[in-house]
Amino acid sequence: MNGVRRRGMTIVEVLVAMVLLSMMLGGVLSAVELSARTQHSTADLAMARSLAADLLEEVCGQPYVDPADPDESGLGADEVAGDRSTFDDVDDYHGWMQKPAEFADGTPIPGADAWQRRVFVRLVDPSAPDVILGTESGGKLVIVRVSRGSVVYSEMRRLRTQSWDRFTE
């Protein structure tokens, strides 16, 4: 051929360019997927923490002992198991579980259909809240656990003492 140069790309060059572009596009899509998954996970953690904090505040805002019968522990005659609107002291919540999550008045919490909240109240020594006791000593450890399916997303704990009631009356 008389020194005439052809301009253009060969099939091999086109194939190499396509392979390189598809590898780069795959990497970009993986990064986008990871980012979306991380944002979703962050939103889940924020929702779980909010649900736990809300319920923990509600439980710890109740009197330490039953106002109608200070010697009673657990559900009293005026409380209905599972109906937290009848709970009037901290230990009424022990063993309480709810799914889907609702406000105290029973209205559903928007976006919380799949979430479950569970409360545990343990008798503890106020000076050593990690030590669970079998008898009353002036301290109750309130634990709120929030899960979706079998995965626990948040667990919050607060020590509630009998002496706190004296400061808030």
mmCIF file of C-alpha atoms in Angstrom:
data_model
loop_
_atom_site.group_PDB
_atom_site.id
_atom_site.type_symbol
_atom_site.label_atom_id
_atom_site.label_comp_id
_atom_site.label_asym_id
_atom_site.label_seq_id
_atom_site.Cartn_x
_atom_site.Cartn_y
_atom_site.Cartn_z
ATOM 1 C CA MET A 1 0.000 0.000 0.000
ATOM 2 C CA ASN A 2 1.475 3.299 -1.041
ATOM 3 C CA GLY A 3 1.876 4.980 2.277
ATOM 4 C CA VAL A 4 -1.830 5.491 2.695
ATOM 5 C CA ARG A 5 -2.760 5.299 6.324
ATOM 6 C CA ARG A 6 -6.158 4.207 7.339
ATOM 7 C CA ARG A 7 -7.789 5.972 10.159
ATOM 8 C CA GLY A 8 -10.076 4.194 12.580
ATOM 9 C CA MET A 9 -9.977 1.419 15.104
ATOM 10 C CA THR A 10 -9.555 -2.247 14.641
ATOM 11 C CA ILE A 11 -11.954 -4.743 16.155
ATOM 12 C CA VAL A 12 -9.284 -5.721 18.687
ATOM 13 C CA GLU A 13 -8.931 -2.121 19.847
ATOM 14 C CA VAL A 14 -12.708 -1.773 20.184
ATOM 15 C CA LEU A 15 -12.907 -4.990 22.212
ATOM 16 C CA VAL A 16 -10.094 -3.891 24.530
ATOM 17 C CA ALA A 17 -11.819 -0.522 25.061
ATOM 18 C CA MET A 18 -15.132 -2.262 25.820
ATOM 19 C CA VAL A 19 -13.500 -4.566 28.366
ATOM 20 C CA LEU A 20 -11.767 -1.641 30.094
ATOM 21 C CA LEU A 21 -14.977 0.409 30.198
ATOM 22 C CA SER A 22 -17.028 -2.486 31.563
ATOM 23 C CA MET A 23 -14.462 -3.103 34.322
ATOM 24 C CA MET A 24 -14.525 0.567 35.298
ATOM 25 C CA LEU A 25 -18.334 0.648 35.200
ATOM 26 C CA GLY A 26 -18.470 -2.472 37.383
ATOM 27 C CA GLY A 27 -16.245 -0.788 39.950
ATOM 28 C CA VAL A 28 -18.385 2.340 39.957
ATOM 29 C CA LEU A 29 -21.589 0.316 40.381
ATOM 30 C CA SER A 30 -20.053 -1.645 43.258
ATOM 31 C CA ALA A 31 -19.146 1.608 44.993
ATOM 32 C CA VAL A 32 -22.676 2.966 44.480
ATOM 33 C CA GLU A 33 -24.198 -0.257 45.854
ATOM 34 C CA LEU A 34 -21.931 -0.171 48.914
ATOM 35 C CA SER A 35 -22.813 3.473 49.522
ATOM 36 C CA ALA A 36 -26.550 2.742 49.305
ATOM 37 C CA ARG A 37 -26.212 -0.229 51.654
ATOM 38 C CA THR A 38 -24.241 1.864 54.164
ATOM 39 C CA GLN A 39 -26.840 4.643 54.064
ATOM 40 C CA HIS A 40 -29.605 2.083 54.590
ATOM 41 C CA SER A 41 -27.735 0.558 57.516
ATOM 42 C CA THR A 42 -27.136 3.996 59.047
ATOM 43 C CA ALA A 43 -30.843 4.795 58.740
ATOM 44 C CA ASP A 44 -31.703 1.471 60.412
ATOM 45 C CA LEU A 45 -29.363 2.182 63.325
ATOM 46 C CA ALA A 46 -30.789 5.680 63.744
ATOM 47 C CA MET A 47 -34.357 4.328 63.768
ATOM 48 C CA ALA A 48 -33.470 1.600 66.277
ATOM 49 C CA ARG A 49 -31.706 4.054 68.593
ATOM 50 C CA SER A 50 -34.637 6.440 68.424
ATOM 51 C CA LEU A 51 -37.129 3.666 69.228
ATOM 52 C CA ALA A 52 -34.988 2.459 72.145
ATOM 53 C CA ALA A 53 -34.409 5.935 73.590
ATOM 54 C CA ASP A 54 -38.104 6.817 73.364
ATOM 55 C CA LEU A 55 -39.195 3.710 75.254
ATOM 56 C CA LEU A 56 -36.363 3.977 77.796
ATOM 57 C CA GLU A 57 -37.483 7.524 78.636
ATOM 58 C CA GLU A 58 -41.055 6.333 79.041
ATOM 59 C CA VAL A 59 -40.136 3.453 81.363
ATOM 60 C CA CYS A 60 -37.704 5.447 83.501
ATOM 61 C CA GLY A 61 -40.224 8.278 83.769
ATOM 62 C CA GLN A 62 -42.566 6.001 85.714
ATOM 63 C CA PRO A 63 -42.477 5.823 89.535
ATOM 64 C CA TYR A 64 -40.025 3.328 91.011
ATOM 65 C CA VAL A 65 -42.795 1.469 92.881
ATOM 66 C CA ASP A 66 -46.507 1.008 92.216
ATOM 67 C CA PRO A 67 -48.299 4.113 93.550
ATOM 68 C CA ALA A 68 -51.351 2.026 94.515
ATOM 69 C CA ASP A 69 -49.354 -0.690 96.299
ATOM 70 C CA PRO A 70 -45.688 0.106 97.064
ATOM 71 C CA ASP A 71 -45.028 -3.451 98.272
ATOM 72 C CA GLU A 72 -46.111 -5.036 94.996
ATOM 73 C CA SER A 73 -43.652 -5.970 92.269
ATOM 74 C CA GLY A 74 -44.685 -6.782 88.738
ATOM 75 C CA LEU A 75 -48.172 -6.197 87.406
ATOM 76 C CA GLY A 76 -50.724 -5.082 89.966
ATOM 77 C CA ALA A 77 -54.463 -5.688 89.935
ATOM 78 C CA ASP A 78 -55.048 -2.470 87.989
ATOM 79 C CA GLU A 79 -52.579 -3.314 85.184
ATOM 80 C CA VAL A 80 -53.154 -5.450 82.115
ATOM 81 C CA ALA A 81 -50.292 -7.538 80.682
ATOM 82 C CA GLY A 82 -49.413 -6.274 77.221
ATOM 83 C CA ASP A 83 -51.367 -3.002 77.590
ATOM 84 C CA ARG A 84 -48.712 -0.509 78.496
ATOM 85 C CA SER A 85 -51.230 2.305 78.868
ATOM 86 C CA THR A 86 -52.108 0.671 82.225
ATOM 87 C CA PHE A 87 -48.489 0.455 83.429
ATOM 88 C CA ASP A 88 -47.882 2.795 86.362
ATOM 89 C CA ASP A 89 -44.406 1.875 87.608
ATOM 90 C CA VAL A 90 -41.034 0.759 86.253
ATOM 91 C CA ASP A 91 -41.253 -2.992 86.829
ATOM 92 C CA ASP A 92 -44.643 -3.284 85.085
ATOM 93 C CA TYR A 93 -42.651 -3.159 81.842
ATOM 94 C CA HIS A 94 -40.526 -6.230 82.640
ATOM 95 C CA GLY A 95 -40.938 -8.796 79.872
ATOM 96 C CA TRP A 96 -43.088 -6.467 77.778
ATOM 97 C CA MET A 97 -42.654 -6.867 74.025
ATOM 98 C CA GLN A 98 -44.247 -5.055 71.114
ATOM 99 C CA LYS A 99 -44.243 -5.448 67.359
ATOM 100 C CA PRO A 100 -44.873 -3.255 65.453
ATOM 101 C CA ALA A 101 -43.594 -0.358 67.509
ATOM 102 C CA GLU A 102 -46.263 2.051 68.731
ATOM 103 C CA PHE A 103 -46.429 5.249 70.731
ATOM 104 C CA ALA A 104 -47.657 4.993 74.332
ATOM 105 C CA ASP A 105 -51.195 5.852 73.219
ATOM 106 C CA GLY A 106 -51.237 2.876 70.830
ATOM 107 C CA THR A 107 -50.833 4.722 67.538
ATOM 108 C CA PRO A 108 -48.301 3.132 65.172
ATOM 109 C CA ILE A 109 -44.915 4.793 64.808
ATOM 110 C CA PRO A 110 -44.447 5.679 61.106
ATOM 111 C CA GLY A 111 -41.813 3.510 59.435
ATOM 112 C CA ALA A 112 -41.530 1.143 62.404
ATOM 113 C CA ASP A 113 -43.721 -1.711 61.158
ATOM 114 C CA ALA A 114 -40.908 -4.280 61.108
ATOM 115 C CA TRP A 115 -39.332 -3.277 64.427
ATOM 116 C CA GLN A 116 -39.768 -5.088 67.735
ATOM 117 C CA ARG A 117 -39.123 -3.563 71.163
ATOM 118 C CA ARG A 118 -38.568 -5.575 74.332
ATOM 119 C CA VAL A 119 -38.040 -4.415 77.921
ATOM 120 C CA PHE A 120 -36.236 -6.130 80.776
ATOM 121 C CA VAL A 121 -36.162 -4.770 84.327
ATOM 122 C CA ARG A 122 -33.595 -6.295 86.685
ATOM 123 C CA LEU A 123 -33.167 -5.722 90.420
ATOM 124 C CA VAL A 124 -29.611 -4.488 90.976
ATOM 125 C CA ASP A 125 -27.432 -2.901 93.603
ATOM 126 C CA PRO A 126 -27.371 0.847 92.767
ATOM 127 C CA SER A 127 -23.655 1.001 93.564
ATOM 128 C CA ALA A 128 -22.924 -2.030 91.329
ATOM 129 C CA PRO A 129 -25.558 -2.103 88.559
ATOM 130 C CA ASP A 130 -23.877 -5.022 86.781
ATOM 131 C CA VAL A 131 -24.729 -7.282 89.727
ATOM 132 C CA ILE A 132 -28.245 -8.702 89.352
ATOM 133 C CA LEU A 133 -29.936 -9.408 92.676
ATOM 134 C CA GLY A 134 -32.916 -11.480 93.695
ATOM 135 C CA THR A 135 -34.193 -8.979 96.231
ATOM 136 C CA GLU A 136 -35.026 -5.290 96.276
ATOM 137 C CA SER A 137 -32.108 -2.995 97.136
ATOM 138 C CA GLY A 138 -33.172 0.351 95.694
ATOM 139 C CA GLY A 139 -31.986 -0.102 92.106
ATOM 140 C CA LYS A 140 -33.530 -1.373 88.882
ATOM 141 C CA LEU A 141 -31.627 -1.751 85.645
ATOM 142 C CA VAL A 142 -33.933 -1.019 82.710
ATOM 143 C CA ILE A 143 -32.873 -2.608 79.412
ATOM 144 C CA VAL A 144 -34.615 -1.808 76.125
ATOM 145 C CA ARG A 145 -33.734 -3.979 73.145
ATOM 146 C CA VAL A 146 -34.806 -3.097 69.585
ATOM 147 C CA SER A 147 -34.592 -5.673 66.822
ATOM 148 C CA ARG A 148 -35.767 -6.381 63.328
ATOM 149 C CA GLY A 149 -36.107 -10.033 62.537
ATOM 150 C CA SER A 150 -33.448 -11.832 64.537
ATOM 151 C CA VAL A 151 -30.960 -8.929 64.448
ATOM 152 C CA VAL A 152 -30.646 -6.664 67.503
ATOM 153 C CA TYR A 153 -29.923 -3.144 66.251
ATOM 154 C CA SER A 154 -29.919 -1.276 69.553
ATOM 155 C CA GLU A 155 -29.804 -2.018 73.256
ATOM 156 C CA MET A 156 -29.944 0.800 75.789
ATOM 157 C CA ARG A 157 -29.641 0.533 79.556
ATOM 158 C CA ARG A 158 -30.359 2.910 82.380
ATOM 159 C CA LEU A 159 -30.126 2.568 86.121
ATOM 160 C CA ARG A 160 -33.333 3.667 87.831
ATOM 161 C CA THR A 161 -33.043 4.186 91.584
ATOM 162 C CA GLN A 162 -35.652 4.543 94.278
ATOM 163 C CA SER A 163 -33.951 7.698 95.535
ATOM 164 C CA TRP A 164 -34.641 9.396 92.175
ATOM 165 C CA ASP A 165 -38.363 9.562 93.026
ATOM 166 C CA ARG A 166 -37.569 11.714 96.057
ATOM 167 C CA PHE A 167 -35.889 14.324 93.849
ATOM 168 C CA THR A 168 -38.668 14.464 91.271
ATOM 169 C CA GLU A 169 -41.709 14.688 93.570
#
